[in-house]
Amino acid sequence: MGVVMLMNRIEKAAVNNPARRALQRFYEVPALLGLAGGPLAPGSRAVEIGCGTGYGTRMILDRFRAASVDAIDLDEGMVAKARRRLVDRPGRVRLAVGDATDLKAAFGAEDVTYDAAFDFAIIHHIPDWRSAVAEIARVLRPGGVFVFDEVTAHALARPSYRKLFVHPEHDRFTADDFLAELPRHGLDVHGARTKIQGDYLLGAARKHRPGSR
Ligand SMILES: C[S@@+](CC[C@H](N)C(=O)[O-])C[C@H]1O[C@@H](n2cnc3c(N)ncnc32)[C@H](O)[C@@H]1O
């Protein structure tokens, strides 16, 4: 495992409050569904990195209609909460404590394992964020979708973020940096949008199919 960063107490409270959940449910998920071209095909297997307390995991099951989700977070406390939230979904969710940059260690994930991968505001926490993108690309099958909702360097530079939260200081990404990184790993962006002057980036990309242009 490389350098890792857990959220501080204030960020945990900010992430897990009802206003953010409402935003996620009523704005972000519909927008991401639009960018991804709708729900997943029946029987789809998904992986979610940085699942936190499992709220997004439920959205992946209920709204994106994944058949199953492998969900991982570094923070044991978060995974314990996710386990309680998802107790009514036996057999459809596997939870693991571990690093998003090594899904083989967490789930034994071989190359080309998943139909979809989800990142709900976690990659900006990873100091070597490119290795997380590489790991997602490794485990997605050709044609598989990567759905992302990210916090960019613009937001992290704002006084409120700097004062309250702890994030990696170096190699932060703008929306353009993030979108430019994806094709380097064979991920073709097919829809993206920013909000609040580039602070947040929502989008979807597909793993390149060999032979397609
Ligand atoms: C801002 S929170 C988002 C949580 C959740 N996705 C949500 O939308 O509520 C970021 C999460 O990423 C986790 N995290 C940070 N670095 C990680 C890593 N390298 N591997 C897995 N999880 C990580 C943190 O523990 C935290 O739960």
PDB file of C-alpha atoms and ligand atoms in Angstrom:
ATOM      1  CA  MET A   1       0.000   0.000   0.000  1.00  0.00           C
ATOM      2  CA  GLY A   2       1.376   3.483  -0.885  1.00  0.00           C
ATOM      3  CA  VAL A   3       0.803   6.693   1.069  1.00  0.00           C
ATOM      4  CA  VAL A   4      -2.801   6.801   2.308  1.00  0.00           C
ATOM      5  CA  MET A   5      -4.948   9.562   3.814  1.00  0.00           C
ATOM      6  CA  LEU A   6      -8.025   9.074   5.954  1.00  0.00           C
ATOM      7  CA  MET A   7     -10.626  11.814   6.293  1.00  0.00           C
ATOM      8  CA  ASN A   8     -10.579  13.970   9.423  1.00  0.00           C
ATOM      9  CA  ARG A   9     -13.606  14.191  11.717  1.00  0.00           C
ATOM     10  CA  ILE A  10     -14.944  17.381  10.120  1.00  0.00           C
ATOM     11  CA  GLU A  11     -14.843  15.932   6.605  1.00  0.00           C
ATOM     12  CA  LYS A  12     -16.579  12.770   7.785  1.00  0.00           C
ATOM     13  CA  ALA A  13     -19.400  14.917   9.169  1.00  0.00           C
ATOM     14  CA  ALA A  14     -19.564  16.988   5.960  1.00  0.00           C
ATOM     15  CA  VAL A  15     -19.645  13.916   3.727  1.00  0.00           C
ATOM     16  CA  ASN A  16     -22.196  12.008   5.767  1.00  0.00           C
ATOM     17  CA  ASN A  17     -24.800  14.706   6.364  1.00  0.00           C
ATOM     18  CA  PRO A  18     -28.381  14.723   5.029  1.00  0.00           C
ATOM     19  CA  ALA A  19     -27.814  17.737   2.729  1.00  0.00           C
ATOM     20  CA  ARG A  20     -24.993  15.974   0.875  1.00  0.00           C
ATOM     21  CA  ARG A  21     -27.073  12.818   0.655  1.00  0.00           C
ATOM     22  CA  ALA A  22     -29.961  14.774  -0.874  1.00  0.00           C
ATOM     23  CA  LEU A  23     -27.579  16.366  -3.386  1.00  0.00           C
ATOM     24  CA  GLN A  24     -26.211  12.948  -4.246  1.00  0.00           C
ATOM     25  CA  ARG A  25     -29.631  11.358  -4.602  1.00  0.00           C
ATOM     26  CA  PHE A  26     -31.536  14.083  -6.422  1.00  0.00           C
ATOM     27  CA  TYR A  27     -28.839  15.765  -8.490  1.00  0.00           C
ATOM     28  CA  GLU A  28     -25.611  13.791  -8.805  1.00  0.00           C
ATOM     29  CA  VAL A  29     -26.975  10.290  -9.405  1.00  0.00           C
ATOM     30  CA  PRO A  30     -29.478  11.427 -12.093  1.00  0.00           C
ATOM     31  CA  ALA A  31     -26.715  13.478 -13.757  1.00  0.00           C
ATOM     32  CA  LEU A  32     -24.319  10.522 -13.654  1.00  0.00           C
ATOM     33  CA  LEU A  33     -26.978   8.174 -15.004  1.00  0.00           C
ATOM     34  CA  GLY A  34     -27.438  10.578 -17.925  1.00  0.00           C
ATOM     35  CA  LEU A  35     -23.688  10.798 -18.554  1.00  0.00           C
ATOM     36  CA  ALA A  36     -23.302   7.006 -18.323  1.00  0.00           C
ATOM     37  CA  GLY A  37     -26.130   6.392 -20.798  1.00  0.00           C
ATOM     38  CA  GLY A  38     -28.571   4.969 -18.237  1.00  0.00           C
ATOM     39  CA  PRO A  39     -28.565   2.003 -15.865  1.00  0.00           C
ATOM     40  CA  LEU A  40     -26.216  -0.942 -16.296  1.00  0.00           C
ATOM     41  CA  ALA A  41     -27.125  -4.028 -18.292  1.00  0.00           C
ATOM     42  CA  PRO A  42     -28.823  -6.820 -16.305  1.00  0.00           C
ATOM     43  CA  GLY A  43     -26.343  -8.994 -14.410  1.00  0.00           C
ATOM     44  CA  SER A  44     -23.612  -6.314 -14.282  1.00  0.00           C
ATOM     45  CA  ARG A  45     -20.828  -6.613 -11.721  1.00  0.00           C
ATOM     46  CA  ALA A  46     -19.601  -3.326 -10.253  1.00  0.00           C
ATOM     47  CA  VAL A  47     -16.748  -2.178  -8.064  1.00  0.00           C
ATOM     48  CA  GLU A  48     -16.888   0.954  -5.925  1.00  0.00           C
ATOM     49  CA  ILE A  49     -13.741   2.531  -4.523  1.00  0.00           C
ATOM     50  CA  GLY A  50     -13.895   4.588  -1.313  1.00  0.00           C
ATOM     51  CA  CYS A  51     -17.419   3.451  -0.477  1.00  0.00           C
ATOM     52  CA  GLY A  52     -17.535   5.312   2.860  1.00  0.00           C
ATOM     53  CA  THR A  53     -20.701   4.386   4.735  1.00  0.00           C
ATOM     54  CA  GLY A  54     -22.248   2.619   1.740  1.00  0.00           C
ATOM     55  CA  TYR A  55     -24.767   5.261   0.659  1.00  0.00           C
ATOM     56  CA  GLY A  56     -23.367   5.284  -2.868  1.00  0.00           C
ATOM     57  CA  THR A  57     -23.267   1.490  -2.843  1.00  0.00           C
ATOM     58  CA  ARG A  58     -27.039   1.475  -2.420  1.00  0.00           C
ATOM     59  CA  MET A  59     -27.373   3.891  -5.338  1.00  0.00           C
ATOM     60  CA  ILE A  60     -25.259   1.580  -7.491  1.00  0.00           C
ATOM     61  CA  LEU A  61     -27.592  -1.308  -6.681  1.00  0.00           C
ATOM     62  CA  ASP A  62     -30.897   0.547  -6.782  1.00  0.00           C
ATOM     63  CA  ARG A  63     -30.418   3.258  -9.401  1.00  0.00           C
ATOM     64  CA  PHE A  64     -27.621   1.963 -11.612  1.00  0.00           C
ATOM     65  CA  ARG A  65     -29.112  -1.526 -11.156  1.00  0.00           C
ATOM     66  CA  ALA A  66     -25.863  -3.440 -10.686  1.00  0.00           C
ATOM     67  CA  ALA A  67     -26.399  -7.102  -9.870  1.00  0.00           C
ATOM     68  CA  SER A  68     -23.524  -7.008  -7.388  1.00  0.00           C
ATOM     69  CA  VAL A  69     -21.003  -4.538  -5.997  1.00  0.00           C
ATOM     70  CA  ASP A  70     -17.542  -5.061  -4.537  1.00  0.00           C
ATOM     71  CA  ALA A  71     -17.009  -2.005  -2.344  1.00  0.00           C
ATOM     72  CA  ILE A  72     -13.775  -0.990  -0.658  1.00  0.00           C
ATOM     73  CA  ASP A  73     -12.669   1.687   1.780  1.00  0.00           C
ATOM     74  CA  LEU A  74      -9.460   2.279   3.706  1.00  0.00           C
ATOM     75  CA  ASP A  75     -11.279   3.232   6.874  1.00  0.00           C
ATOM     76  CA  GLU A  76     -12.464   0.292   8.970  1.00  0.00           C
ATOM     77  CA  GLY A  77     -15.050   2.442  10.758  1.00  0.00           C
ATOM     78  CA  MET A  78     -16.635   3.442   7.451  1.00  0.00           C
ATOM     79  CA  VAL A  79     -16.741  -0.142   6.234  1.00  0.00           C
ATOM     80  CA  ALA A  80     -18.429  -1.199   9.489  1.00  0.00           C
ATOM     81  CA  LYS A  81     -21.140   1.439   8.891  1.00  0.00           C
ATOM     82  CA  ALA A  82     -21.519   0.336   5.273  1.00  0.00           C
ATOM     83  CA  ARG A  83     -21.929  -3.250   6.452  1.00  0.00           C
ATOM     84  CA  ARG A  84     -24.855  -2.171   8.677  1.00  0.00           C
ATOM     85  CA  ARG A  85     -26.427  -0.053   5.914  1.00  0.00           C
ATOM     86  CA  LEU A  86     -26.260  -2.931   3.437  1.00  0.00           C
ATOM     87  CA  VAL A  87     -27.304  -5.746   5.724  1.00  0.00           C
ATOM     88  CA  ASP A  88     -30.541  -6.185   3.737  1.00  0.00           C
ATOM     89  CA  ARG A  89     -28.595  -6.947   0.529  1.00  0.00           C
ATOM     90  CA  PRO A  90     -27.056 -10.316   1.349  1.00  0.00           C
ATOM     91  CA  GLY A  91     -25.143 -11.886  -1.510  1.00  0.00           C
ATOM     92  CA  ARG A  92     -25.113  -8.699  -3.591  1.00  0.00           C
ATOM     93  CA  VAL A  93     -22.375  -6.746  -1.806  1.00  0.00           C
ATOM     94  CA  ARG A  94     -18.835  -7.680  -0.801  1.00  0.00           C
ATOM     95  CA  LEU A  95     -17.155  -5.139   1.459  1.00  0.00           C
ATOM     96  CA  ALA A  96     -13.436  -4.918   2.163  1.00  0.00           C
ATOM     97  CA  VAL A  97     -11.072  -2.682   4.105  1.00  0.00           C
ATOM     98  CA  GLY A  98      -8.209  -1.874   1.763  1.00  0.00           C
ATOM     99  CA  ASP A  99      -6.588   0.383  -0.776  1.00  0.00           C
ATOM    100  CA  ALA A 100      -8.310   1.324  -4.038  1.00  0.00           C
ATOM    101  CA  THR A 101      -4.977   1.010  -5.833  1.00  0.00           C
ATOM    102  CA  ASP A 102      -4.857  -2.743  -5.129  1.00  0.00           C
ATOM    103  CA  LEU A 103      -8.190  -4.437  -5.867  1.00  0.00           C
ATOM    104  CA  LYS A 104      -6.434  -7.756  -6.295  1.00  0.00           C
ATOM    105  CA  ALA A 105      -5.448  -7.753  -2.622  1.00  0.00           C
ATOM    106  CA  ALA A 106      -8.979  -6.801  -1.550  1.00  0.00           C
ATOM    107  CA  PHE A 107     -11.144  -8.925  -3.837  1.00  0.00           C
ATOM    108  CA  GLY A 108      -8.719 -11.056  -5.822  1.00  0.00           C
ATOM    109  CA  ALA A 109      -9.796  -8.916  -8.790  1.00  0.00           C
ATOM    110  CA  GLU A 110      -8.097 -10.123 -11.941  1.00  0.00           C
ATOM    111  CA  ASP A 111      -7.772  -7.994 -15.074  1.00  0.00           C
ATOM    112  CA  VAL A 112     -11.100  -7.439 -16.868  1.00  0.00           C
ATOM    113  CA  THR A 113     -13.333  -8.441 -13.950  1.00  0.00           C
ATOM    114  CA  TYR A 114     -16.011  -5.722 -13.750  1.00  0.00           C
ATOM    115  CA  ASP A 115     -18.667  -4.181 -16.005  1.00  0.00           C
ATOM    116  CA  ALA A 116     -18.642  -0.903 -14.086  1.00  0.00           C
ATOM    117  CA  ALA A 117     -16.493   1.045 -11.620  1.00  0.00           C
ATOM    118  CA  PHE A 118     -17.651   3.917  -9.395  1.00  0.00           C
ATOM    119  CA  ASP A 119     -15.737   6.748  -7.772  1.00  0.00           C
ATOM    120  CA  PHE A 120     -17.919   8.956  -5.577  1.00  0.00           C
ATOM    121  CA  ALA A 121     -15.451  11.625  -4.434  1.00  0.00           C
ATOM    122  CA  ILE A 122     -12.509   9.492  -3.434  1.00  0.00           C
ATOM    123  CA  ILE A 123      -9.699   9.705  -6.023  1.00  0.00           C
ATOM    124  CA  HIS A 124      -8.757  13.238  -4.894  1.00  0.00           C
ATOM    125  CA  HIS A 125      -7.832  11.621  -1.549  1.00  0.00           C
ATOM    126  CA  ILE A 126      -5.217   9.360  -3.091  1.00  0.00           C
ATOM    127  CA  PRO A 127      -1.723  10.880  -3.273  1.00  0.00           C
ATOM    128  CA  ASP A 128      -0.792   8.744  -6.299  1.00  0.00           C
ATOM    129  CA  TRP A 129      -4.189   9.255  -7.932  1.00  0.00           C
ATOM    130  CA  ARG A 130      -3.024   8.067 -11.347  1.00  0.00           C
ATOM    131  CA  SER A 131      -2.413   4.606  -9.924  1.00  0.00           C
ATOM    132  CA  ALA A 132      -6.082   4.474  -8.830  1.00  0.00           C
ATOM    133  CA  VAL A 133      -7.167   5.338 -12.387  1.00  0.00           C
ATOM    134  CA  ALA A 134      -4.788   2.645 -13.710  1.00  0.00           C
ATOM    135  CA  GLU A 135      -6.249   0.086 -11.305  1.00  0.00           C
ATOM    136  CA  ILE A 136      -9.815   0.890 -12.401  1.00  0.00           C
ATOM    137  CA  ALA A 137      -8.791   0.541 -16.048  1.00  0.00           C
ATOM    138  CA  ARG A 138      -7.101  -2.784 -15.278  1.00  0.00           C
ATOM    139  CA  VAL A 139     -10.169  -4.378 -13.710  1.00  0.00           C
ATOM    140  CA  LEU A 140     -12.782  -3.049 -16.193  1.00  0.00           C
ATOM    141  CA  ARG A 141     -13.743  -5.203 -19.151  1.00  0.00           C
ATOM    142  CA  PRO A 142     -13.598  -3.610 -22.623  1.00  0.00           C
ATOM    143  CA  GLY A 143     -16.774  -1.547 -22.991  1.00  0.00           C
ATOM    144  CA  GLY A 144     -17.137  -1.358 -19.176  1.00  0.00           C
ATOM    145  CA  VAL A 145     -18.078   2.023 -17.727  1.00  0.00           C
ATOM    146  CA  PHE A 146     -16.195   4.181 -15.221  1.00  0.00           C
ATOM    147  CA  VAL A 147     -18.513   6.624 -13.428  1.00  0.00           C
ATOM    148  CA  PHE A 148     -16.828   9.444 -11.502  1.00  0.00           C
ATOM    149  CA  ASP A 149     -17.831  12.338  -9.319  1.00  0.00           C
ATOM    150  CA  GLU A 150     -14.691  14.172  -8.252  1.00  0.00           C
ATOM    151  CA  VAL A 151     -13.470  17.163  -6.259  1.00  0.00           C
ATOM    152  CA  THR A 152     -10.846  19.123  -8.186  1.00  0.00           C
ATOM    153  CA  ALA A 153      -7.787  21.215  -7.255  1.00  0.00           C
ATOM    154  CA  HIS A 154      -9.971  24.354  -7.567  1.00  0.00           C
ATOM    155  CA  ALA A 155     -12.192  23.243  -4.705  1.00  0.00           C
ATOM    156  CA  LEU A 156      -9.283  21.974  -2.600  1.00  0.00           C
ATOM    157  CA  ALA A 157      -7.568  25.380  -2.923  1.00  0.00           C
ATOM    158  CA  ARG A 158     -10.560  27.249  -1.484  1.00  0.00           C
ATOM    159  CA  PRO A 159     -10.017  28.623   2.036  1.00  0.00           C
ATOM    160  CA  SER A 160     -12.933  26.585   3.420  1.00  0.00           C
ATOM    161  CA  TYR A 161     -11.460  23.302   2.157  1.00  0.00           C
ATOM    162  CA  ARG A 162      -7.920  24.247   3.263  1.00  0.00           C
ATOM    163  CA  LYS A 163      -9.058  25.196   6.749  1.00  0.00           C
ATOM    164  CA  LEU A 164     -11.366  22.277   7.440  1.00  0.00           C
ATOM    165  CA  PHE A 165     -10.137  19.231   5.546  1.00  0.00           C
ATOM    166  CA  VAL A 166      -6.883  17.365   4.995  1.00  0.00           C
ATOM    167  CA  HIS A 167      -6.020  16.327   1.430  1.00  0.00           C
ATOM    168  CA  PRO A 168      -2.856  15.449  -0.464  1.00  0.00           C
ATOM    169  CA  GLU A 169      -0.851  18.660  -1.097  1.00  0.00           C
ATOM    170  CA  HIS A 170       0.952  17.599  -4.257  1.00  0.00           C
ATOM    171  CA  ASP A 171      -0.137  16.583  -7.728  1.00  0.00           C
ATOM    172  CA  ARG A 172      -3.759  17.637  -7.306  1.00  0.00           C
ATOM    173  CA  PHE A 173      -5.822  17.486 -10.460  1.00  0.00           C
ATOM    174  CA  THR A 174      -8.049  19.967 -12.248  1.00  0.00           C
ATOM    175  CA  ALA A 175     -11.027  18.683 -14.234  1.00  0.00           C
ATOM    176  CA  ASP A 176      -8.897  18.928 -17.401  1.00  0.00           C
ATOM    177  CA  ASP A 177      -6.026  16.974 -15.772  1.00  0.00           C
ATOM    178  CA  PHE A 178      -8.398  14.204 -14.730  1.00  0.00           C
ATOM    179  CA  LEU A 179     -10.082  13.996 -18.129  1.00  0.00           C
ATOM    180  CA  ALA A 180      -6.695  13.973 -19.870  1.00  0.00           C
ATOM    181  CA  GLU A 181      -5.456  11.101 -17.683  1.00  0.00           C
ATOM    182  CA  LEU A 182      -8.281   8.702 -18.542  1.00  0.00           C
ATOM    183  CA  PRO A 183      -7.369   7.985 -22.203  1.00  0.00           C
ATOM    184  CA  ARG A 184      -3.784   7.218 -21.079  1.00  0.00           C
ATOM    185  CA  HIS A 185      -5.305   4.151 -19.406  1.00  0.00           C
ATOM    186  CA  GLY A 186      -7.589   3.190 -22.273  1.00  0.00           C
ATOM    187  CA  LEU A 187     -10.646   4.963 -20.841  1.00  0.00           C
ATOM    188  CA  ASP A 188     -12.566   6.969 -23.459  1.00  0.00           C
ATOM    189  CA  VAL A 189     -14.561   9.826 -21.939  1.00  0.00           C
ATOM    190  CA  HIS A 190     -18.079   9.915 -23.300  1.00  0.00           C
ATOM    191  CA  GLY A 191     -19.644  12.515 -21.075  1.00  0.00           C
ATOM    192  CA  ALA A 192     -18.468  14.986 -18.436  1.00  0.00           C
ATOM    193  CA  ARG A 193     -19.533  18.212 -16.828  1.00  0.00           C
ATOM    194  CA  THR A 194     -18.128  20.509 -14.165  1.00  0.00           C
ATOM    195  CA  LYS A 195     -20.036  22.465 -11.559  1.00  0.00           C
ATOM    196  CA  ILE A 196     -19.334  25.493  -9.370  1.00  0.00           C
ATOM    197  CA  GLN A 197     -16.595  27.020 -11.565  1.00  0.00           C
ATOM    198  CA  GLY A 198     -14.734  23.773 -12.062  1.00  0.00           C
ATOM    199  CA  ASP A 199     -14.759  22.702  -8.389  1.00  0.00           C
ATOM    200  CA  TYR A 200     -16.512  19.404  -9.091  1.00  0.00           C
ATOM    201  CA  LEU A 201     -16.336  17.047 -12.046  1.00  0.00           C
ATOM    202  CA  LEU A 202     -18.976  14.474 -12.971  1.00  0.00           C
ATOM    203  CA  GLY A 203     -18.536  12.080 -15.829  1.00  0.00           C
ATOM    204  CA  ALA A 204     -18.425   8.657 -17.399  1.00  0.00           C
ATOM    205  CA  ALA A 205     -15.816   6.907 -19.516  1.00  0.00           C
ATOM    206  CA  ARG A 206     -15.735   3.544 -21.260  1.00  0.00           C
ATOM    207  CA  LYS A 207     -12.867   1.092 -21.366  1.00  0.00           C
ATOM    208  CA  HIS A 208     -11.598   1.031 -24.904  1.00  0.00           C
ATOM    209  CA  ARG A 209     -12.555  -2.010 -26.965  1.00  0.00           C
ATOM    210  CA  PRO A 210      -9.648  -3.335 -28.986  1.00  0.00           C
ATOM    211  CA  GLY A 211     -10.293  -2.693 -32.649  1.00  0.00           C
ATOM    212  CA  SER A 212     -12.757   0.183 -32.058  1.00  0.00           C
ATOM    213  CA  ARG A 213     -11.722   3.742 -33.003  1.00  0.00           C
TER     214      ARG A 213
HETATM  215  C1  LIG B   1     -14.956  12.040   0.666  1.00  0.00           C
HETATM  216  S1  LIG B   1     -15.143  10.365   1.225  1.00  0.00           S
HETATM  217  C2  LIG B   1     -16.402   9.756   0.128  1.00  0.00           C
HETATM  218  C3  LIG B   1     -17.098   8.547   0.689  1.00  0.00           C
HETATM  219  C4  LIG B   1     -18.260   8.008  -0.162  1.00  0.00           C
HETATM  220  N1  LIG B   1     -17.817   7.602  -1.478  1.00  0.00           N
HETATM  221  C5  LIG B   1     -19.362   9.021  -0.262  1.00  0.00           C
HETATM  222  O1  LIG B   1     -19.589   9.561  -1.370  1.00  0.00           O
HETATM  223  O2  LIG B   1     -19.975   9.329   0.754  1.00  0.00           O
HETATM  224  C6  LIG B   1     -13.675   9.554   0.652  1.00  0.00           C
HETATM  225  C7  LIG B   1     -13.558   8.113   1.102  1.00  0.00           C
HETATM  226  O3  LIG B   1     -12.435   7.522   0.470  1.00  0.00           O
HETATM  227  C8  LIG B   1     -11.745   6.695   1.407  1.00  0.00           C
HETATM  228  N2  LIG B   1     -10.374   6.529   0.922  1.00  0.00           N
HETATM  229  C9  LIG B   1      -9.379   7.451   0.892  1.00  0.00           C
HETATM  230  N3  LIG B   1      -8.258   6.948   0.330  1.00  0.00           N
HETATM  231  C10 LIG B   1      -8.570   5.664  -0.026  1.00  0.00           C
HETATM  232  C11 LIG B   1      -7.855   4.616  -0.655  1.00  0.00           C
HETATM  233  N4  LIG B   1      -6.575   4.775  -1.033  1.00  0.00           N
HETATM  234  N5  LIG B   1      -8.475   3.436  -0.873  1.00  0.00           N
HETATM  235  C12 LIG B   1      -9.777   3.247  -0.488  1.00  0.00           C
HETATM  236  N6  LIG B   1     -10.512   4.201   0.121  1.00  0.00           N
HETATM  237  C13 LIG B   1      -9.927   5.403   0.349  1.00  0.00           C
HETATM  238  C14 LIG B   1     -11.900   7.420   2.726  1.00  0.00           C
HETATM  239  O4  LIG B   1     -11.692   6.571   3.837  1.00  0.00           O
HETATM  240  C15 LIG B   1     -13.332   7.932   2.608  1.00  0.00           C
HETATM  241  O5  LIG B   1     -14.281   7.038   3.131  1.00  0.00           O
END
